[in-house]
mmCIF file of C-alpha atoms and ligand atoms in Angstrom:
data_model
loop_
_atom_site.group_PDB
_atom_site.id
_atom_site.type_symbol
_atom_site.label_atom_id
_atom_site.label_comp_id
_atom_site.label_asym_id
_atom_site.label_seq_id
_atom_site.Cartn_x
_atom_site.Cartn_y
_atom_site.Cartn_z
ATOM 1 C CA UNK A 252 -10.886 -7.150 -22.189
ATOM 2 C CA UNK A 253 -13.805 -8.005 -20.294
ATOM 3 C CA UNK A 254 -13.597 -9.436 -16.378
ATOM 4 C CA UNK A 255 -15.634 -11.105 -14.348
ATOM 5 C CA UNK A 256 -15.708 -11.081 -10.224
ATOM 6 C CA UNK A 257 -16.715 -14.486 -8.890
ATOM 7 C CA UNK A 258 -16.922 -14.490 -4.991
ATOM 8 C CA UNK A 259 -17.999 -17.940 -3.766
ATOM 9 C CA UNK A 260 -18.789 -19.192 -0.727
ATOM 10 C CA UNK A 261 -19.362 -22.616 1.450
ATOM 11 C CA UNK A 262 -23.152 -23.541 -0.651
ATOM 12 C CA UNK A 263 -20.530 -23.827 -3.384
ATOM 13 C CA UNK A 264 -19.038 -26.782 -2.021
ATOM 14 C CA UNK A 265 -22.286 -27.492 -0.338
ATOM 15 C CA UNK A 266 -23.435 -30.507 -3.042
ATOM 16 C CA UNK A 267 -19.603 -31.568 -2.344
ATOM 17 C CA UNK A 268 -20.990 -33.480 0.704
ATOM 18 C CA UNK A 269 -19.387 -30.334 3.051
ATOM 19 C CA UNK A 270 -21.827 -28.732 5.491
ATOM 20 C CA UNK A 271 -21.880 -24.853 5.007
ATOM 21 C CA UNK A 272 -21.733 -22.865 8.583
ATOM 22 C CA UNK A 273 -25.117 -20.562 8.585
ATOM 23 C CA UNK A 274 -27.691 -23.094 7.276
ATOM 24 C CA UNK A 275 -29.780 -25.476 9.487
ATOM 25 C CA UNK A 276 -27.435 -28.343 9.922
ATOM 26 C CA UNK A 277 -24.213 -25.913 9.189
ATOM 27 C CA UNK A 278 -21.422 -26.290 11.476
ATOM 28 C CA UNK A 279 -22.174 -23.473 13.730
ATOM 29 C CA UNK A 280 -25.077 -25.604 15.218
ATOM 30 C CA UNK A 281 -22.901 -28.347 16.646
ATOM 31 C CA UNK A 282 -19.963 -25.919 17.261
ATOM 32 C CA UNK A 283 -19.825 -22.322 19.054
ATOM 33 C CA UNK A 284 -18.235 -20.506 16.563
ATOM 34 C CA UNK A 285 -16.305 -17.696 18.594
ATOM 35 C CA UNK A 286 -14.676 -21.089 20.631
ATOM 36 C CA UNK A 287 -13.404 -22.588 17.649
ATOM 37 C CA UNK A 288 -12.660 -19.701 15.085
ATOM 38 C CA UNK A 289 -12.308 -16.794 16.490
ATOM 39 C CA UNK A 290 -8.370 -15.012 17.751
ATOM 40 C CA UNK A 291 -10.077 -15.450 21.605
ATOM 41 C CA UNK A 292 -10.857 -19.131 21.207
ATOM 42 C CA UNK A 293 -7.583 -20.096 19.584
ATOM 43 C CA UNK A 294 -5.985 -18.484 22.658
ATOM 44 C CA UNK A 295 -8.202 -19.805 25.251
ATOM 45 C CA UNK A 296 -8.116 -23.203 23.927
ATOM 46 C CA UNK A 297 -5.677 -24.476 21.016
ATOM 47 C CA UNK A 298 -6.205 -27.658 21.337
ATOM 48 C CA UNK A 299 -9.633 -27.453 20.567
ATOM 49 C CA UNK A 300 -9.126 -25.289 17.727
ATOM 50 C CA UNK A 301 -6.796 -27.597 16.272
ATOM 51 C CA UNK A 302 -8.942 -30.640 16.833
ATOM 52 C CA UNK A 303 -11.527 -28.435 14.921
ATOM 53 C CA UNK A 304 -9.330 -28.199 12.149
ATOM 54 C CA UNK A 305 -8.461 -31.541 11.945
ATOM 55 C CA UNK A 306 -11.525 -33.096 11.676
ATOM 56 C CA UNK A 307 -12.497 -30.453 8.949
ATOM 57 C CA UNK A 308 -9.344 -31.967 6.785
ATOM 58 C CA UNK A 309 -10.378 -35.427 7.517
ATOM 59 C CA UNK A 310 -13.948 -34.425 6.398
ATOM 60 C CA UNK A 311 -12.364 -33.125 2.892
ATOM 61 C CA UNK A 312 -10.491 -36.271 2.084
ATOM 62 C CA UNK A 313 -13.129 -38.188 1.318
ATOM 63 C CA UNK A 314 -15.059 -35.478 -0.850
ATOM 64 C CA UNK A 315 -15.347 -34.605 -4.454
ATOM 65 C CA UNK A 316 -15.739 -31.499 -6.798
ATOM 66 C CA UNK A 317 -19.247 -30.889 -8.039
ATOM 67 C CA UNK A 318 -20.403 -29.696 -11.162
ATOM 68 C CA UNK A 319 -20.101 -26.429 -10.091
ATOM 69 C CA UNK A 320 -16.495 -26.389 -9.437
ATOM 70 C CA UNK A 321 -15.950 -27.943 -12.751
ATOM 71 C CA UNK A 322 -17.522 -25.474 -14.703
ATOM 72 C CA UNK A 323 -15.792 -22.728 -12.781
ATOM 73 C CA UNK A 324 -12.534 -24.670 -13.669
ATOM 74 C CA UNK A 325 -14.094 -24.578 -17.531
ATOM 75 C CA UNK A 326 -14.470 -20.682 -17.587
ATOM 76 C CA UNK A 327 -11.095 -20.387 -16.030
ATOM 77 C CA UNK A 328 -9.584 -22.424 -18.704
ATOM 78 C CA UNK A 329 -11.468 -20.997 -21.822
ATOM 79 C CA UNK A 330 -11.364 -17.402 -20.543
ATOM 80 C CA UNK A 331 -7.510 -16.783 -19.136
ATOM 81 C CA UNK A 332 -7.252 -13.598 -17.165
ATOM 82 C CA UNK A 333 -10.811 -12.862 -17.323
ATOM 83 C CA UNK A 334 -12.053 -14.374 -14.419
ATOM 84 C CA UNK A 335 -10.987 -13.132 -11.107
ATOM 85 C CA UNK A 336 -12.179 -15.579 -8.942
ATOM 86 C CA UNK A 337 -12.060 -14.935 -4.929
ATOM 87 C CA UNK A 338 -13.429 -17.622 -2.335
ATOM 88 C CA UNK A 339 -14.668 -17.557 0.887
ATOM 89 C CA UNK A 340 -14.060 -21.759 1.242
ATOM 90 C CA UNK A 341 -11.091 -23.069 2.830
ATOM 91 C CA UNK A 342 -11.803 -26.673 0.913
ATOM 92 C CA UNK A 343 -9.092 -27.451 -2.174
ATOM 93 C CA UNK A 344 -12.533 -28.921 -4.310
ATOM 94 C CA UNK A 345 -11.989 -25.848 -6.674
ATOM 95 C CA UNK A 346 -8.312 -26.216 -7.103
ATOM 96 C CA UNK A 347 -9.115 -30.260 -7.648
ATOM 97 C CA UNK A 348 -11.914 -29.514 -10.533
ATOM 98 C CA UNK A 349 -8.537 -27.766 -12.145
ATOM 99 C CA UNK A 350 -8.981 -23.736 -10.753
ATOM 100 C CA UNK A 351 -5.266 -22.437 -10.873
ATOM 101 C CA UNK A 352 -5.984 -18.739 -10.421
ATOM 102 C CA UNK A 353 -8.047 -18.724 -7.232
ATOM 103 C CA UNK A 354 -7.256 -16.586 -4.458
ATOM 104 C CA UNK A 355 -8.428 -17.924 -0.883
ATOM 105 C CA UNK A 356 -9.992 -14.926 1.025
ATOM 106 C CA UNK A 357 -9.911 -17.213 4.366
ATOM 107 C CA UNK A 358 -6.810 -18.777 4.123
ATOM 108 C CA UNK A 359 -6.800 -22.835 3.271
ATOM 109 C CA UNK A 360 -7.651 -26.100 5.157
ATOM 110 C CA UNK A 361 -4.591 -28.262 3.579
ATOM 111 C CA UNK A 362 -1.777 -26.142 4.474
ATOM 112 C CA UNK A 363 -0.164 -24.946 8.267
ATOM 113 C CA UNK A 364 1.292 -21.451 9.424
ATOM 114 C CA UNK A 365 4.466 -21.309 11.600
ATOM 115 C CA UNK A 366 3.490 -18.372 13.980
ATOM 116 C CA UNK A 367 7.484 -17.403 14.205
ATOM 117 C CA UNK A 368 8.327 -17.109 10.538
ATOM 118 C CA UNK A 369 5.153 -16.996 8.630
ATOM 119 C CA UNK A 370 6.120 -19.795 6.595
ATOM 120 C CA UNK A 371 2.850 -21.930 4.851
ATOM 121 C CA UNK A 372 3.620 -25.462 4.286
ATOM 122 C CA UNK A 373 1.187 -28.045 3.156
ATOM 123 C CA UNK A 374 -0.217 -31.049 5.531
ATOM 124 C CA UNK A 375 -2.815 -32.183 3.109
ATOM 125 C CA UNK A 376 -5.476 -34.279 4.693
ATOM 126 C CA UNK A 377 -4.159 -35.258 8.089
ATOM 127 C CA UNK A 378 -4.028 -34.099 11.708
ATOM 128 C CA UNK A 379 -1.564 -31.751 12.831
ATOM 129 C CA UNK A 380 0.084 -33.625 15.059
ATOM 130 C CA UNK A 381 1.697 -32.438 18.589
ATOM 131 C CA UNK A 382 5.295 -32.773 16.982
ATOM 132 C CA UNK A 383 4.572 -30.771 13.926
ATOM 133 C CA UNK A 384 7.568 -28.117 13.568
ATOM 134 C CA UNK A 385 8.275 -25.465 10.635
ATOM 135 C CA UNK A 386 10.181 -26.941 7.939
ATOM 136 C CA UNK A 387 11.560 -23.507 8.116
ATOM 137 C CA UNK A 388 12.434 -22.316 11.207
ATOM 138 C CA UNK A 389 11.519 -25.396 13.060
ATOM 139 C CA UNK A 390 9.559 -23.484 15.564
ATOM 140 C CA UNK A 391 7.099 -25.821 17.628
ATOM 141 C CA UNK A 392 4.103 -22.278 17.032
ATOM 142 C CA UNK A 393 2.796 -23.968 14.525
ATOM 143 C CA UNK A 394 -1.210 -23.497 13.434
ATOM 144 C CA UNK A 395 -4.008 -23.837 11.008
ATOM 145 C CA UNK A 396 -4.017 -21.890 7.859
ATOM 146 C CA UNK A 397 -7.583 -20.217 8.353
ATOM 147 C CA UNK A 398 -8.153 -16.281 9.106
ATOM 148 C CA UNK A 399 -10.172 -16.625 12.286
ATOM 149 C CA UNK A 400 -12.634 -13.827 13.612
ATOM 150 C CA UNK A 401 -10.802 -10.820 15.630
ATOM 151 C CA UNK A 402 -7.696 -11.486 12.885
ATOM 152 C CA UNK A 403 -6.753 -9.544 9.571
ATOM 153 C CA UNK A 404 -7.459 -10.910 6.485
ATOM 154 C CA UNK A 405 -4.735 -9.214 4.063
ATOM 155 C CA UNK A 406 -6.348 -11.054 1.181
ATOM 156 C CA UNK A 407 -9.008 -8.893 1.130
ATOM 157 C CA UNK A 408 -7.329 -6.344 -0.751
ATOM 158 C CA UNK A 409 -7.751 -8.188 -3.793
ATOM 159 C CA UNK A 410 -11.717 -7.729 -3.459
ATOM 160 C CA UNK A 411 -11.460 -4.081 -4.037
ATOM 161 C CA UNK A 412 -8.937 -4.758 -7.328
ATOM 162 C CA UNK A 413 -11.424 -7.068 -8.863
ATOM 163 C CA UNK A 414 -14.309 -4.935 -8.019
ATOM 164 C CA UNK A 415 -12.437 -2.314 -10.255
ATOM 165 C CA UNK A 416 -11.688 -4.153 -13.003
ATOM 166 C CA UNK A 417 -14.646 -6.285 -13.286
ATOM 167 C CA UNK A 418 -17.829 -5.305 -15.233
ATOM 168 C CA UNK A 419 -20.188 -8.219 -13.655
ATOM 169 C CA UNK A 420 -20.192 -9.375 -10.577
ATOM 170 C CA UNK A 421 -21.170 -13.286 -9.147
ATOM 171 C CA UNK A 422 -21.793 -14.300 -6.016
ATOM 172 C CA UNK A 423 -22.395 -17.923 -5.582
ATOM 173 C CA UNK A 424 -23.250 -19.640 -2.308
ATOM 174 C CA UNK A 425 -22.805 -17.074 0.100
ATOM 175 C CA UNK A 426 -25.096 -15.822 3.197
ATOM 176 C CA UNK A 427 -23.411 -12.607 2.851
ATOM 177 C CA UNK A 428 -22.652 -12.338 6.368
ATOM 178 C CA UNK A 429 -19.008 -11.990 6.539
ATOM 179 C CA UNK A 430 -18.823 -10.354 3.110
ATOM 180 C CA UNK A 431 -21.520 -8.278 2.472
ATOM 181 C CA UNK A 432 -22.516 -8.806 -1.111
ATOM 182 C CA UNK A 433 -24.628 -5.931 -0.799
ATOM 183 C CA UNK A 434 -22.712 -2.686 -1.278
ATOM 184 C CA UNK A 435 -20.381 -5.095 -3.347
ATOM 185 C CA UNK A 436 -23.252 -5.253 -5.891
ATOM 186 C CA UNK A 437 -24.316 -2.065 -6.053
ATOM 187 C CA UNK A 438 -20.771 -0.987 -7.500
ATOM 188 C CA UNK A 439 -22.082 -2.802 -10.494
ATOM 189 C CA UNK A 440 -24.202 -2.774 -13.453
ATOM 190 C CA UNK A 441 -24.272 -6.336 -13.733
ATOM 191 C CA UNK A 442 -24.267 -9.181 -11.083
ATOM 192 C CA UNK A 443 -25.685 -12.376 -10.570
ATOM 193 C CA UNK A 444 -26.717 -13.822 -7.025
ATOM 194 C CA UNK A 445 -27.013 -17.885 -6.851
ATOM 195 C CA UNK A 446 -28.227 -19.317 -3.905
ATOM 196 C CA UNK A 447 -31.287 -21.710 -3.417
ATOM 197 C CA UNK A 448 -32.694 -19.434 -0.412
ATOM 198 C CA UNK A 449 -33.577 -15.819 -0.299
ATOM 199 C CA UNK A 450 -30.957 -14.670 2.759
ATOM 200 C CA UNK A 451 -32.113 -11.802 4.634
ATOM 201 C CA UNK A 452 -29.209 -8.891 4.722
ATOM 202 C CA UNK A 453 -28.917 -8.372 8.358
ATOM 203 C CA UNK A 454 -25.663 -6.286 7.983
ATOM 204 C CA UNK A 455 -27.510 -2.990 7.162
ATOM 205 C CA UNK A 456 -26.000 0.193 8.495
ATOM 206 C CA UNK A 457 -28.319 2.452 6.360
ATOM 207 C CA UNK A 458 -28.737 -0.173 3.843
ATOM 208 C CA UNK A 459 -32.374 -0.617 2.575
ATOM 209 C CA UNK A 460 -32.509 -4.264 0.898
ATOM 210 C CA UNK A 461 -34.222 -6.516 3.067
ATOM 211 C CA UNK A 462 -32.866 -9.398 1.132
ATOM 212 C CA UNK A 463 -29.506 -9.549 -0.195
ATOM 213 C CA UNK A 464 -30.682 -10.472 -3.462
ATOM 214 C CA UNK A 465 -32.725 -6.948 -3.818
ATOM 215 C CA UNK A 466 -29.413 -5.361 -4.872
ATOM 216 C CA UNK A 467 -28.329 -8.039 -7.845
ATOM 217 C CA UNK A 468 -29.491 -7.650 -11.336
ATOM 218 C CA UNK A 469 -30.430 -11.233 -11.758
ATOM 219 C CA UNK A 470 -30.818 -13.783 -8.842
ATOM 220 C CA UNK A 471 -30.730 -17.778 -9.460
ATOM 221 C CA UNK A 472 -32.719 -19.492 -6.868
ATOM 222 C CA UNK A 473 -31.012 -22.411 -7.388
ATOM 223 C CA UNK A 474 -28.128 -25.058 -5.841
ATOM 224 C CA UNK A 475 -24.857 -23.968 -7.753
ATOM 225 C CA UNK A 476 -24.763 -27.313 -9.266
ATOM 226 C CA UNK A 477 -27.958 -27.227 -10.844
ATOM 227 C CA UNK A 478 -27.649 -23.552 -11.797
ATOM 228 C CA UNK A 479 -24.056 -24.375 -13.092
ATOM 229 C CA UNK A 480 -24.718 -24.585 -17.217
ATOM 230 C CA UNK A 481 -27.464 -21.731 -16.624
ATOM 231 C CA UNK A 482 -24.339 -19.487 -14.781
ATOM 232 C CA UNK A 483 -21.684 -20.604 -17.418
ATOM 233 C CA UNK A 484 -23.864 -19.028 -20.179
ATOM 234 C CA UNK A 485 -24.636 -15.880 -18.555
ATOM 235 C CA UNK A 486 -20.965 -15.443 -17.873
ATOM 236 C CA UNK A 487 -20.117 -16.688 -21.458
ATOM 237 C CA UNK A 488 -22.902 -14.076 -22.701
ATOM 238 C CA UNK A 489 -21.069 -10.867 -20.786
ATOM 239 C CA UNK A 490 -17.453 -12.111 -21.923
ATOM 240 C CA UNK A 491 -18.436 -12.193 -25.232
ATOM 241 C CA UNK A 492 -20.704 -9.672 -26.013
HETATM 242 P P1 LIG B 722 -22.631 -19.563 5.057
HETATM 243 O O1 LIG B 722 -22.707 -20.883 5.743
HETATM 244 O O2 LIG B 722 -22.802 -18.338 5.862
HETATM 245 O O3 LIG B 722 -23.701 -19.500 3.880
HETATM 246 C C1 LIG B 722 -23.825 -20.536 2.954
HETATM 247 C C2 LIG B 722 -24.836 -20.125 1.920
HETATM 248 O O4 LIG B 722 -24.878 -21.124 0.926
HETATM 249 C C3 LIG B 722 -26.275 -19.964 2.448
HETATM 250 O O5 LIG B 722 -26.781 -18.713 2.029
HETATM 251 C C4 LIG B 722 -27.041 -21.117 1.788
HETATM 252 O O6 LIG B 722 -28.392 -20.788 1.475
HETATM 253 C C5 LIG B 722 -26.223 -21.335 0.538
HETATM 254 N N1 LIG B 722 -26.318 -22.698 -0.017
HETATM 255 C C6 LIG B 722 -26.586 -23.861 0.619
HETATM 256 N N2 LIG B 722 -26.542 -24.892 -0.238
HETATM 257 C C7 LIG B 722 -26.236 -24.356 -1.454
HETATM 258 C C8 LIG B 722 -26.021 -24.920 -2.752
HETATM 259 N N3 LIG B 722 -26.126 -26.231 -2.989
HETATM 260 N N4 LIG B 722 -25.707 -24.069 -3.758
HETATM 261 C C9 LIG B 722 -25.591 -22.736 -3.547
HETATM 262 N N5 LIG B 722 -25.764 -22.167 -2.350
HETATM 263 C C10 LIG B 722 -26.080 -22.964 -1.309
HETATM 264 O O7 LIG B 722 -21.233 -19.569 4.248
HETATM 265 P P2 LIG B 722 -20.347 -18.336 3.729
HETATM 266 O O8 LIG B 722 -21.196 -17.195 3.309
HETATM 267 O O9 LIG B 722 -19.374 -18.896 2.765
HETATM 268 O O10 LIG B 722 -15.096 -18.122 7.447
HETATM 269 O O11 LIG B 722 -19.595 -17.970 5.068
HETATM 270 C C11 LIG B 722 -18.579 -17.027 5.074
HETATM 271 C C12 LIG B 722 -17.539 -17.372 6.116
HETATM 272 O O12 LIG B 722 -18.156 -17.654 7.374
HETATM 273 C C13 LIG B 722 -16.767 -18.651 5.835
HETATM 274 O O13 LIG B 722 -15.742 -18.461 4.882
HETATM 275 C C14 LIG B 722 -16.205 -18.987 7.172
HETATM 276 C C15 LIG B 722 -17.372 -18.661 8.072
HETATM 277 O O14 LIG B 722 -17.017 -18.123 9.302
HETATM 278 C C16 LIG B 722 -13.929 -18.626 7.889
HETATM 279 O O15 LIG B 722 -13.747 -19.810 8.074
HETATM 280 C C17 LIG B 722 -12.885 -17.616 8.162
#
């Protein structure tokens, strides 16, 4: 049975009316990124960190899948099994256009960690308030649910599973910069690159591409909502031929 990697990333939600973090306008220009996301800044300054947080859930509320959610909902649906899809997004606009079998490389905006037990409990759209307490072990060390720079990400281990059992790979709306797509890529025969801007690879380590899009077999140069139908059959085409 034929698979299908889809790794997607914040220009997926980007049409969604949620600013990605790289572009001009992302979040990283109003916010310094190692304050508010990294292990350092979460230990320097929490309440920051959580106020970051917050106002990212409070941001989502109000927001609505795009047609390129919706379609990757559709391929989910009319292709069970076949489509291991792994985002980069924190957002729930995927699992709202109907995804069920997503897994969130970066952890998720609507949910909270106790720090004592581990235990991940929703909170939805609103702020984590100063009396929040696990529901499990009622611990007051409670956080956000998003992997934060200088942290592990165990979810990653599920990249290197799809990579080996998928025969095309899809990147949609990613720089590229966390995950390199690059190497990813080149472990396939296949693989399609969406993104409306050619994004320079600036991860080399004896890499030669000077764009990330050098090492995909077809690139889209389009938003994911407008390249949505044009994806959907290309996928359609692989899973069915
Ligand atoms: P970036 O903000 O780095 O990149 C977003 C990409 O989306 C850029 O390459 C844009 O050109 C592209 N883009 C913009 N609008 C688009 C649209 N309508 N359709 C398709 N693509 C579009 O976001 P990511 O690569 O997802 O980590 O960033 C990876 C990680 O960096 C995030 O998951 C986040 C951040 O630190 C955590 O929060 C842990």
């Amino acid at each position: 049975m034929r698979k299908v990697m889809i790794l997607s990333g914040a220009g997926l939600s980007a049409e969604s009316g949620i600013r990605t973090f790289r572009d001009h306008d992302g979040l990283w220009e109003e916010y310094d990124v190692m304050k508010v996301c990294s292990a350092e800044g979460w230990e320097a300054d929490r309440d920051l960190v959580t106020e970051f947080y917050n106002a990212r859930r409070k941001d989502l509320a109000d927001k609505e899948p795009n047609a390129a959610h919706r379609m990757l909902a559709r391929l989910e649906a009319e292709y069970p099994g076949q489509i291991l899809h792994l985002t980069q997004n924190v957002d729930d606009l995927l699992e709202r256009a109907g995804c069920r079998e997503l897994i969130h490389l970066h952890g998720t905006l609507t949910d909270l960690r106790c720090e004592e037990c581990g235990a991940v409990f929703p909170v939805g759209y609103r702020s984590q308030s100063l009396e929040e307490r696990c529901p499990e072990c009622h611990s007051e060390r409670v956080r956000h649910n998003v992997v934060m720079f200088g942290e592990p990400a165990p979810a990653y281990r599920h990249i290197y599973e799809a990579v080996a059992q998928s025969g095309l790979f899809v990147a949609i709306g990613t720089s590229g910069q966390v995950i390199d797509v690059v190497p990813l890529a080149r472990e396939f025969e296949r693989s399609i690159l969406v993104n409306p801007k050619r994004e320079r690879h600036i991860t080399s380590f004896g890499d030669h591409e000077e764009y990330i899009d050098e090492a995909f077999t077809h690139f889209i140069q389009k938003k994911a909502g407008e390249a949505s139908e044009e994806l959907y059959g290309m996928i359609q085409g692989y899973l069915e031929g």
